[in-house]
Short mmCIF file of N, CA and C in Angstrom, two decimals:
data_model
loop_
_atom_site.label_atom_id
_atom_site.label_comp_id
_atom_site.label_asym_id
_atom_site.label_seq_id
_atom_site.Cartn_x
_atom_site.Cartn_y
_atom_site.Cartn_z
N MET A 1 29.72 15.25 28.51
CA MET A 1 28.40 15.83 28.47
C MET A 1 28.20 16.49 27.10
N TYR A 2 27.02 16.30 26.56
CA TYR A 2 26.63 17.00 25.35
C TYR A 2 25.68 18.12 25.73
N CYS A 3 25.85 19.28 25.17
CA CYS A 3 24.95 20.42 25.40
C CYS A 3 24.36 20.82 24.06
N TRP A 4 23.07 20.61 23.90
CA TRP A 4 22.38 20.91 22.65
C TRP A 4 21.33 21.96 22.88
N HIS A 5 20.94 22.64 21.80
CA HIS A 5 19.80 23.55 21.86
C HIS A 5 19.10 23.52 20.51
N SER A 6 17.83 23.86 20.53
CA SER A 6 17.04 23.88 19.29
C SER A 6 17.40 25.08 18.44
N VAL A 7 17.39 24.88 17.12
CA VAL A 7 17.59 25.95 16.14
C VAL A 7 16.38 25.89 15.22
N THR A 8 15.58 26.93 15.20
CA THR A 8 14.33 26.94 14.44
C THR A 8 14.56 26.52 13.00
N GLY A 9 13.78 25.54 12.55
CA GLY A 9 13.84 25.06 11.17
C GLY A 9 14.96 24.09 10.88
N TYR A 10 15.84 23.82 11.89
CA TYR A 10 16.98 22.93 11.66
C TYR A 10 17.08 21.82 12.71
N SER A 11 16.91 22.15 13.98
CA SER A 11 17.00 21.13 15.02
C SER A 11 15.98 21.40 16.11
N LYS A 12 15.56 20.33 16.77
CA LYS A 12 14.59 20.46 17.86
C LYS A 12 14.97 19.45 18.93
N ILE A 13 15.12 19.92 20.16
CA ILE A 13 15.40 19.08 21.30
C ILE A 13 14.18 19.20 22.20
N GLY A 14 13.65 18.06 22.64
CA GLY A 14 12.46 18.12 23.46
C GLY A 14 12.15 16.80 24.13
N THR A 15 10.97 16.73 24.74
CA THR A 15 10.50 15.52 25.39
C THR A 15 9.06 15.25 24.99
N TYR A 16 8.65 14.03 25.16
CA TYR A 16 7.25 13.64 25.03
C TYR A 16 7.01 12.48 25.97
N THR A 17 5.75 12.19 26.26
CA THR A 17 5.42 11.07 27.13
C THR A 17 5.03 9.90 26.26
N GLY A 18 5.77 8.80 26.39
CA GLY A 18 5.45 7.59 25.67
C GLY A 18 4.14 7.00 26.19
N THR A 19 3.36 6.43 25.31
CA THR A 19 2.09 5.83 25.69
C THR A 19 2.11 4.35 25.35
N ASN A 20 1.19 3.61 25.91
CA ASN A 20 1.15 2.17 25.72
C ASN A 20 0.77 1.82 24.29
N PRO A 21 1.66 1.19 23.52
CA PRO A 21 1.35 0.90 22.12
C PRO A 21 0.24 -0.13 21.95
N ALA A 22 -0.01 -0.93 22.99
CA ALA A 22 -1.06 -1.95 22.88
C ALA A 22 -2.45 -1.36 23.02
N THR A 23 -2.56 -0.21 23.64
CA THR A 23 -3.89 0.35 23.92
C THR A 23 -4.09 1.76 23.39
N SER A 24 -3.14 2.29 22.66
CA SER A 24 -3.29 3.67 22.20
C SER A 24 -2.86 3.81 20.76
N THR A 25 -3.06 4.99 20.24
CA THR A 25 -2.63 5.28 18.88
C THR A 25 -1.18 5.73 18.89
N ASN A 26 -0.65 6.00 17.74
CA ASN A 26 0.73 6.44 17.60
C ASN A 26 0.95 7.80 18.26
N ASN A 27 2.18 8.06 18.68
CA ASN A 27 2.57 9.36 19.21
C ASN A 27 3.15 10.18 18.08
N SER A 28 2.55 11.31 17.75
CA SER A 28 3.09 12.22 16.74
C SER A 28 3.71 13.41 17.46
N ILE A 29 4.95 13.70 17.13
CA ILE A 29 5.68 14.79 17.75
C ILE A 29 5.97 15.83 16.68
N VAL A 30 5.59 17.07 16.93
CA VAL A 30 5.75 18.15 15.96
C VAL A 30 7.06 18.88 16.23
N THR A 31 7.90 18.97 15.19
CA THR A 31 9.17 19.70 15.30
C THR A 31 9.15 21.00 14.49
N GLY A 32 8.20 21.09 13.55
CA GLY A 32 8.15 22.26 12.67
C GLY A 32 8.89 22.08 11.37
N PHE A 33 9.50 20.90 11.16
CA PHE A 33 10.23 20.58 9.93
C PHE A 33 10.27 19.06 9.81
N GLN A 34 10.64 18.57 8.64
CA GLN A 34 10.81 17.13 8.46
C GLN A 34 12.22 16.73 8.89
N PRO A 35 12.35 15.98 9.98
CA PRO A 35 13.69 15.57 10.42
C PRO A 35 14.30 14.54 9.47
N ASP A 36 15.61 14.50 9.44
CA ASP A 36 16.35 13.48 8.69
C ASP A 36 17.19 12.61 9.63
N PHE A 37 17.33 13.04 10.87
CA PHE A 37 18.10 12.32 11.87
C PHE A 37 17.42 12.49 13.21
N LEU A 38 17.30 11.41 13.98
CA LEU A 38 16.57 11.45 15.24
C LEU A 38 17.25 10.54 16.26
N ILE A 39 17.42 11.05 17.48
CA ILE A 39 17.89 10.27 18.61
C ILE A 39 16.79 10.32 19.67
N VAL A 40 16.44 9.14 20.22
CA VAL A 40 15.39 9.06 21.24
C VAL A 40 15.89 8.18 22.39
N LYS A 41 15.57 8.59 23.64
CA LYS A 41 15.96 7.81 24.82
C LYS A 41 14.99 8.09 25.95
N SER A 42 14.64 7.04 26.69
CA SER A 42 13.83 7.21 27.89
C SER A 42 14.68 7.85 28.99
N THR A 43 14.09 8.77 29.73
CA THR A 43 14.80 9.40 30.84
C THR A 43 14.69 8.58 32.11
N SER A 44 13.83 7.57 32.10
CA SER A 44 13.55 6.85 33.36
C SER A 44 13.78 5.35 33.28
N SER A 45 14.42 4.86 32.23
CA SER A 45 14.67 3.42 32.15
C SER A 45 16.05 3.18 31.54
N GLY A 46 16.49 1.94 31.62
CA GLY A 46 17.78 1.58 31.06
C GLY A 46 17.68 1.13 29.62
N ASN A 47 16.58 1.41 28.95
CA ASN A 47 16.42 0.99 27.56
C ASN A 47 17.46 1.65 26.67
N SER A 48 17.64 1.06 25.52
CA SER A 48 18.66 1.51 24.57
C SER A 48 18.37 2.89 24.00
N TRP A 49 19.45 3.54 23.57
CA TRP A 49 19.31 4.71 22.72
C TRP A 49 18.77 4.22 21.38
N ASN A 50 17.94 5.02 20.74
CA ASN A 50 17.44 4.72 19.40
C ASN A 50 17.87 5.85 18.48
N VAL A 51 18.49 5.50 17.36
CA VAL A 51 18.94 6.49 16.38
C VAL A 51 18.31 6.12 15.05
N TYR A 52 17.65 7.08 14.41
CA TYR A 52 16.98 6.86 13.13
C TYR A 52 17.48 7.88 12.12
N ASP A 53 17.52 7.50 10.85
CA ASP A 53 17.86 8.46 9.81
C ASP A 53 17.01 8.19 8.57
N SER A 54 16.75 9.23 7.80
CA SER A 54 15.87 9.12 6.64
C SER A 54 16.50 8.31 5.51
N ALA A 55 17.82 8.19 5.47
CA ALA A 55 18.48 7.40 4.43
C ALA A 55 18.14 5.92 4.54
N ARG A 56 17.78 5.47 5.73
CA ARG A 56 17.40 4.07 5.95
C ARG A 56 15.89 3.88 5.93
N SER A 57 15.14 4.84 5.45
CA SER A 57 13.66 4.78 5.47
C SER A 57 13.15 4.57 6.88
N ALA A 58 13.72 5.28 7.83
CA ALA A 58 13.33 5.28 9.24
C ALA A 58 13.67 3.99 9.97
N LYS A 59 14.43 3.09 9.35
CA LYS A 59 15.01 2.00 10.14
C LYS A 59 16.08 2.63 11.01
N GLY A 60 16.43 1.96 12.09
CA GLY A 60 17.32 2.64 13.00
C GLY A 60 18.44 1.79 13.54
N LEU A 61 19.13 2.37 14.50
CA LEU A 61 20.26 1.74 15.15
C LEU A 61 20.13 1.83 16.66
N TYR A 62 20.66 0.81 17.34
CA TYR A 62 20.88 0.86 18.78
C TYR A 62 22.39 1.06 18.95
N PRO A 63 22.89 2.25 19.11
CA PRO A 63 24.33 2.47 19.12
C PRO A 63 25.05 1.88 20.32
N ASN A 64 24.33 1.53 21.37
CA ASN A 64 24.98 1.00 22.56
C ASN A 64 24.87 -0.53 22.68
N LEU A 65 24.43 -1.23 21.62
CA LEU A 65 24.30 -2.68 21.64
C LEU A 65 25.09 -3.32 20.50
N SER A 66 25.39 -4.60 20.65
CA SER A 66 26.12 -5.30 19.59
C SER A 66 25.21 -5.67 18.43
N ASN A 67 23.91 -5.89 18.68
CA ASN A 67 22.95 -6.14 17.60
C ASN A 67 22.34 -4.80 17.20
N SER A 68 23.14 -4.00 16.55
CA SER A 68 22.87 -2.58 16.45
C SER A 68 21.70 -2.17 15.57
N GLU A 69 21.38 -2.88 14.48
CA GLU A 69 20.33 -2.40 13.59
C GLU A 69 18.95 -2.81 14.04
N ILE A 70 18.02 -1.87 14.00
CA ILE A 70 16.61 -2.12 14.31
C ILE A 70 15.97 -2.55 13.00
N ASN A 71 15.48 -3.78 12.93
CA ASN A 71 14.95 -4.32 11.68
C ASN A 71 13.59 -3.77 11.31
N ALA A 72 12.73 -3.57 12.29
CA ALA A 72 11.38 -3.10 12.00
C ALA A 72 11.34 -1.58 11.99
N GLY A 73 10.42 -1.01 11.25
CA GLY A 73 10.23 0.44 11.25
C GLY A 73 9.44 0.85 12.47
N HIS A 74 10.12 1.38 13.47
CA HIS A 74 9.46 1.77 14.72
C HIS A 74 8.96 3.21 14.69
N MET A 75 9.33 3.93 13.67
CA MET A 75 8.88 5.32 13.60
C MET A 75 8.83 5.74 12.14
N GLN A 76 8.23 6.89 11.92
CA GLN A 76 8.21 7.45 10.57
C GLN A 76 8.49 8.94 10.65
N PHE A 77 9.19 9.42 9.66
CA PHE A 77 9.42 10.85 9.54
C PHE A 77 8.22 11.47 8.84
N ASP A 78 7.72 12.57 9.37
CA ASP A 78 6.58 13.29 8.81
C ASP A 78 7.05 14.65 8.29
N SER A 79 6.20 15.32 7.53
CA SER A 79 6.58 16.61 6.96
C SER A 79 6.81 17.68 8.02
N ASN A 80 6.24 17.51 9.22
CA ASN A 80 6.42 18.51 10.28
C ASN A 80 6.89 17.90 11.60
N GLY A 81 7.48 16.69 11.55
CA GLY A 81 7.96 16.05 12.77
C GLY A 81 8.18 14.56 12.56
N PHE A 82 7.81 13.78 13.57
CA PHE A 82 7.96 12.33 13.47
C PHE A 82 6.87 11.66 14.29
N THR A 83 6.61 10.40 13.98
CA THR A 83 5.61 9.61 14.68
C THR A 83 6.24 8.33 15.17
N MET A 84 6.11 8.07 16.47
CA MET A 84 6.54 6.80 17.04
C MET A 84 5.37 5.83 16.86
N LEU A 85 5.63 4.73 16.18
CA LEU A 85 4.59 3.78 15.82
C LEU A 85 4.29 2.82 16.97
N THR A 86 3.13 2.20 16.91
CA THR A 86 2.65 1.38 18.02
C THR A 86 3.45 0.11 18.24
N ASP A 87 4.32 -0.29 17.32
CA ASP A 87 5.12 -1.49 17.55
C ASP A 87 6.47 -1.18 18.20
N ASN A 88 6.67 0.02 18.64
CA ASN A 88 7.95 0.42 19.22
C ASN A 88 7.97 0.12 20.71
N HIS A 89 8.80 -0.85 21.14
CA HIS A 89 8.87 -1.21 22.56
C HIS A 89 9.45 -0.10 23.42
N ASN A 90 10.20 0.81 22.83
CA ASN A 90 10.75 1.92 23.61
C ASN A 90 9.77 3.06 23.79
N TYR A 91 8.63 2.91 23.21
CA TYR A 91 7.54 3.85 23.30
C TYR A 91 6.99 3.91 24.72
N TYR A 92 7.01 2.79 25.40
CA TYR A 92 6.38 2.60 26.71
C TYR A 92 7.27 1.68 27.53
N PRO A 93 8.51 2.08 27.83
CA PRO A 93 9.52 1.15 28.31
C PRO A 93 9.43 0.74 29.77
N ASN A 94 8.58 1.35 30.56
CA ASN A 94 8.60 1.08 31.99
C ASN A 94 7.62 0.00 32.43
N GLY A 95 7.14 -0.83 31.52
CA GLY A 95 6.29 -1.95 31.89
C GLY A 95 5.02 -1.56 32.62
N GLY A 96 4.31 -0.58 32.15
CA GLY A 96 3.05 -0.18 32.76
C GLY A 96 2.97 1.29 33.11
N THR A 97 4.09 1.97 33.12
CA THR A 97 4.10 3.39 33.45
C THR A 97 4.57 4.18 32.24
N PRO A 98 3.79 5.17 31.79
CA PRO A 98 4.26 5.99 30.67
C PRO A 98 5.61 6.62 31.00
N ALA A 99 6.48 6.67 30.01
CA ALA A 99 7.84 7.16 30.21
C ALA A 99 8.04 8.51 29.55
N THR A 100 8.86 9.35 30.17
CA THR A 100 9.29 10.58 29.52
C THR A 100 10.43 10.22 28.58
N MET A 101 10.27 10.61 27.33
CA MET A 101 11.26 10.33 26.29
C MET A 101 11.89 11.66 25.88
N VAL A 102 13.21 11.68 25.80
CA VAL A 102 13.92 12.86 25.33
C VAL A 102 14.34 12.59 23.88
N TYR A 103 14.30 13.62 23.04
CA TYR A 103 14.67 13.42 21.63
C TYR A 103 15.46 14.61 21.11
N MET A 104 16.23 14.34 20.07
CA MET A 104 16.92 15.37 19.30
C MET A 104 16.64 15.05 17.84
N ALA A 105 16.00 15.97 17.15
CA ALA A 105 15.68 15.81 15.73
C ALA A 105 16.47 16.86 14.94
N ILE A 106 17.08 16.42 13.83
CA ILE A 106 17.88 17.31 12.99
C ILE A 106 17.46 17.17 11.55
N LYS A 107 17.39 18.28 10.85
CA LYS A 107 17.09 18.31 9.42
C LYS A 107 18.41 18.43 8.65
N ILE A 108 18.48 17.78 7.49
CA ILE A 108 19.66 17.96 6.66
C ILE A 108 19.70 19.41 6.20
N ASN A 109 20.84 20.04 6.33
CA ASN A 109 20.97 21.46 5.99
C ASN A 109 21.09 21.64 4.49
#
């Protein structure tokens, strides 16, 4: 088990509701700082973990799969958080039902 907590200006642990990328705009999540590392996972589906870092220009990894690198930019780091882009299939993983997504965002110290 991992036990994390938010540290103001350095890390933020939280949730958001994924929306349908085909019919909605991007999801912007405010952390209060520009993250450099992000982990995202649906709480209600078997979809992959998504790990993103700023060194890859927001390209990411699926750490639990053999085809680990995410080729397309599914998200972007913003000056005060991050935005999940409309081409991200993990944005709306339950095939018609918005999903609760848990995330951990970390800023380089």
